mmCIF file of C-alpha atoms in Angstrom:
data_model
loop_
_atom_site.group_PDB
_atom_site.id
_atom_site.type_symbol
_atom_site.label_atom_id
_atom_site.label_comp_id
_atom_site.label_asym_id
_atom_site.label_seq_id
_atom_site.Cartn_x
_atom_site.Cartn_y
_atom_site.Cartn_z
ATOM 1 C CA MET A 28 12.735 -2.878 -22.332
ATOM 2 C CA GLY A 29 14.793 0.188 -21.427
ATOM 3 C CA GLU A 30 17.847 0.913 -19.365
ATOM 4 C CA LEU A 31 18.787 -0.690 -16.096
ATOM 5 C CA TRP A 32 17.800 1.039 -12.875
ATOM 6 C CA PRO A 33 20.364 0.664 -10.047
ATOM 7 C CA VAL A 34 18.966 -0.203 -6.612
ATOM 8 C CA PRO A 35 20.907 1.229 -3.646
ATOM 9 C CA ASP A 36 18.805 -0.662 -1.021
ATOM 10 C CA VAL A 37 17.395 -3.953 -2.298
ATOM 11 C CA LEU A 38 15.216 -4.695 0.746
ATOM 12 C CA ALA A 39 13.621 -1.229 0.711
ATOM 13 C CA TYR A 40 13.035 -1.576 -3.038
ATOM 14 C CA LEU A 41 11.328 -4.965 -2.815
ATOM 15 C CA ALA A 42 9.117 -4.163 0.208
ATOM 16 C CA GLY A 43 5.417 -4.081 -0.635
ATOM 17 C CA ARG A 44 3.080 -5.876 -3.027
ATOM 18 C CA TRP A 45 3.830 -6.743 -6.656
ATOM 19 C CA ARG A 46 1.576 -8.031 -9.429
ATOM 20 C CA THR A 47 3.355 -11.153 -10.678
ATOM 21 C CA GLU A 48 3.100 -12.779 -14.113
ATOM 22 C CA ARG A 49 5.281 -15.752 -15.078
ATOM 23 C CA SER A 50 5.544 -17.708 -18.288
ATOM 24 C CA VAL A 51 6.924 -21.228 -18.051
ATOM 25 C CA ARG A 52 8.230 -22.925 -21.168
ATOM 26 C CA ASP A 53 9.323 -26.549 -21.202
ATOM 27 C CA LEU A 54 11.959 -26.413 -23.932
ATOM 28 C CA ALA A 55 12.189 -30.204 -24.188
ATOM 29 C CA ASN A 56 8.584 -30.728 -25.254
ATOM 30 C CA GLY A 57 7.337 -27.266 -26.240
ATOM 31 C CA LEU A 58 4.694 -27.011 -23.514
ATOM 32 C CA ASP A 59 3.802 -23.608 -22.045
ATOM 33 C CA GLY A 60 2.350 -22.627 -18.691
ATOM 34 C CA ARG A 61 1.428 -19.392 -16.959
ATOM 35 C CA PHE A 62 1.318 -18.133 -13.373
ATOM 36 C CA THR A 63 -0.560 -14.984 -12.391
ATOM 37 C CA GLY A 64 -0.799 -13.662 -8.866
ATOM 38 C CA ILE A 65 0.652 -11.388 -6.217
ATOM 39 C CA THR A 66 4.000 -11.396 -4.430
ATOM 40 C CA ALA A 67 4.032 -9.646 -1.050
ATOM 41 C CA PHE A 68 7.383 -8.721 0.519
ATOM 42 C CA ASP A 69 6.707 -8.198 4.236
ATOM 43 C CA PRO A 70 9.181 -7.411 7.048
ATOM 44 C CA LEU A 71 10.732 -10.240 9.070
ATOM 45 C CA ASP A 72 11.105 -9.732 12.826
ATOM 46 C CA ALA A 73 14.827 -10.528 12.631
ATOM 47 C CA GLY A 74 15.381 -8.149 9.686
ATOM 48 C CA GLY A 75 14.932 -8.697 5.994
ATOM 49 C CA LEU A 76 11.765 -9.664 4.155
ATOM 50 C CA ILE A 77 9.562 -12.681 3.694
ATOM 51 C CA SER A 78 8.281 -13.064 0.144
ATOM 52 C CA ARG A 79 4.916 -14.797 -0.219
ATOM 53 C CA GLU A 80 3.818 -15.496 -3.775
ATOM 54 C CA SER A 81 0.263 -16.717 -4.349
ATOM 55 C CA GLY A 82 -1.914 -17.071 -7.408
ATOM 56 C CA ALA A 83 -2.964 -19.523 -10.086
ATOM 57 C CA PHE A 84 -0.769 -21.698 -12.307
ATOM 58 C CA THR A 85 -2.137 -23.009 -15.590
ATOM 59 C CA TRP A 86 -0.399 -25.991 -17.187
ATOM 60 C CA GLN A 87 -1.785 -28.045 -20.079
ATOM 61 C CA GLY A 88 -5.187 -26.393 -19.695
ATOM 62 C CA VAL A 89 -5.523 -27.108 -15.974
ATOM 63 C CA THR A 90 -5.442 -24.205 -13.496
ATOM 64 C CA ARG A 91 -4.487 -24.809 -9.877
ATOM 65 C CA PRO A 92 -3.633 -22.622 -6.888
ATOM 66 C CA ALA A 93 0.107 -22.061 -6.489
ATOM 67 C CA GLU A 94 2.269 -20.461 -3.827
ATOM 68 C CA ARG A 95 5.904 -20.024 -2.870
ATOM 69 C CA THR A 96 7.656 -18.505 0.130
ATOM 70 C CA LEU A 97 11.226 -17.169 0.170
ATOM 71 C CA ARG A 98 13.257 -15.219 2.723
ATOM 72 C CA TYR A 99 15.319 -12.176 1.703
ATOM 73 C CA GLU A 100 17.899 -11.569 4.417
ATOM 74 C CA PRO A 101 20.310 -8.619 4.597
ATOM 75 C CA GLY A 102 23.448 -9.237 2.530
ATOM 76 C CA ALA A 103 26.954 -7.751 2.646
ATOM 77 C CA GLY A 104 25.597 -4.260 1.876
ATOM 78 C CA PRO A 105 22.291 -2.445 1.367
ATOM 79 C CA GLY A 106 22.166 -3.279 -2.359
ATOM 80 C CA ARG A 107 22.533 -6.974 -1.547
ATOM 81 C CA ALA A 108 20.420 -9.746 -0.052
ATOM 82 C CA ASP A 109 20.804 -13.434 0.685
ATOM 83 C CA VAL A 110 17.784 -15.289 -0.676
ATOM 84 C CA ARG A 111 16.771 -18.431 1.197
ATOM 85 C CA PHE A 112 14.024 -20.990 0.893
ATOM 86 C CA ALA A 113 11.262 -20.842 3.525
ATOM 87 C CA ASP A 114 13.080 -23.487 5.611
ATOM 88 C CA GLY A 115 16.281 -21.399 5.692
ATOM 89 C CA ARG A 116 18.322 -23.315 3.093
ATOM 90 C CA PRO A 117 20.401 -21.007 0.837
ATOM 91 C CA PHE A 118 18.974 -20.284 -2.624
ATOM 92 C CA HIS A 119 21.144 -17.498 -4.115
ATOM 93 C CA GLY A 120 22.694 -14.108 -3.502
ATOM 94 C CA LEU A 121 21.146 -10.970 -4.957
ATOM 95 C CA ASP A 122 23.011 -7.748 -5.771
ATOM 96 C CA LEU A 123 20.946 -5.127 -7.583
ATOM 97 C CA THR A 124 23.313 -2.175 -7.117
ATOM 98 C CA SER A 125 23.876 -2.081 -10.909
ATOM 99 C CA GLY A 126 20.242 -2.916 -11.737
ATOM 100 C CA ARG A 127 21.239 -6.377 -12.994
ATOM 101 C CA HIS A 128 22.381 -9.588 -11.325
ATOM 102 C CA VAL A 129 23.047 -13.174 -12.424
ATOM 103 C CA ALA A 130 22.755 -15.989 -9.869
ATOM 104 C CA ASP A 131 23.310 -19.731 -10.063
ATOM 105 C CA HIS A 132 21.635 -22.415 -7.962
ATOM 106 C CA PRO A 133 22.592 -26.074 -8.400
ATOM 107 C CA CYS A 134 19.688 -28.437 -7.680
ATOM 108 C CA ALA A 135 20.672 -32.111 -7.851
ATOM 109 C CA ALA A 136 22.142 -32.525 -11.380
ATOM 110 C CA ASP A 137 20.263 -29.493 -12.778
ATOM 111 C CA LEU A 138 21.473 -25.885 -12.763
ATOM 112 C CA TYR A 139 19.191 -22.897 -12.267
ATOM 113 C CA ARG A 140 20.674 -19.675 -13.688
ATOM 114 C CA GLY A 141 18.684 -16.543 -12.922
ATOM 115 C CA GLU A 142 19.043 -13.074 -14.410
ATOM 116 C CA PHE A 143 17.457 -10.220 -12.472
ATOM 117 C CA THR A 144 16.902 -6.847 -14.138
ATOM 118 C CA VAL A 145 15.393 -3.715 -12.636
ATOM 119 C CA ARG A 146 13.711 -1.367 -15.136
ATOM 120 C CA GLY A 147 12.475 1.356 -12.798
ATOM 121 C CA PRO A 148 11.081 2.086 -9.349
ATOM 122 C CA ASP A 149 8.021 -0.101 -9.963
ATOM 123 C CA ARG A 150 9.128 -2.812 -12.427
ATOM 124 C CA TRP A 151 11.607 -5.687 -12.398
ATOM 125 C CA ARG A 152 12.035 -9.058 -14.093
ATOM 126 C CA THR A 153 13.622 -12.438 -13.477
ATOM 127 C CA VAL A 154 14.526 -14.952 -16.164
ATOM 128 C CA TRP A 155 15.500 -18.410 -14.916
ATOM 129 C CA ARG A 156 17.012 -20.930 -17.330
ATOM 130 C CA VAL A 157 16.929 -24.416 -15.854
ATOM 131 C CA GLY A 158 19.025 -27.059 -17.546
ATOM 132 C CA GLY A 159 20.197 -30.557 -16.799
ATOM 133 C CA PRO A 160 19.173 -34.165 -17.131
ATOM 134 C CA ALA A 161 15.812 -33.691 -15.373
ATOM 135 C CA LYS A 162 14.716 -30.241 -16.620
ATOM 136 C CA ASP A 163 14.943 -27.942 -19.628
ATOM 137 C CA LEU A 164 12.891 -24.872 -18.701
ATOM 138 C CA LEU A 165 12.692 -21.139 -19.254
ATOM 139 C CA LEU A 166 10.788 -19.165 -16.602
ATOM 140 C CA THR A 167 10.240 -15.439 -17.164
ATOM 141 C CA THR A 168 8.592 -13.419 -14.388
ATOM 142 C CA ASP A 169 7.538 -9.783 -14.539
ATOM 143 C CA TYR A 170 6.842 -7.862 -11.338
ATOM 144 C CA VAL A 171 4.903 -4.586 -11.326
ATOM 145 C CA ARG A 172 4.430 -2.743 -8.048
ATOM 146 C CA GLN A 173 0.823 -2.479 -6.961
ATOM 147 C CA THR A 174 -0.299 1.066 -6.340
ATOM 148 C CA PRO A 175 -1.882 1.579 -2.916
ATOM 149 C CA SER A 176 -5.642 2.052 -3.067
ATOM 150 C CA GLY A 177 -6.647 5.566 -4.068
ATOM 151 C CA ARG A 178 -3.192 6.485 -5.388
ATOM 152 C CA HIS A 179 -2.774 6.953 -9.110
ATOM 153 C CA PRO A 180 0.463 6.000 -10.845
ATOM 154 C CA GLY A 181 2.511 8.760 -12.413
ATOM 155 C CA PRO A 182 2.942 9.287 -16.166
ATOM 156 C CA GLY A 183 4.104 6.215 -18.053
ATOM 157 C CA ARG A 184 3.559 3.909 -15.090
ATOM 158 C CA VAL A 185 1.299 0.926 -14.721
#
């Protein structure tokens, strides 16, 4: 998928609207699902961003509305953020200064391990592997920046 793209200011990079496509694979039983929608990263009054993901999730042939809200608060430097759930509980750190980051989040007896890769100014991906006694999942999400209305993307861009 190309080389990594370092991000000097993670909050500035994420700000805006992203087309979001996620595949969900239940490795224990071979079932597949898919989410398609939009993720909007909007400014928070206290600094940082609020991420609102909304769209449709299809699982076993049934499509339902789906949404998720996360907070991206300033981290130890401009290339870093502290990601929190909507209620303020910690989720994981995020450091994209190299264009790649791996984060762990324990949830009960399961472990979520996420790999974040930035592939350019308008494209990034997360791959979460969830393992433990309750879950055995692989979630791959691609984000492509939406171009403002009337603006055409440059060569080689979506």
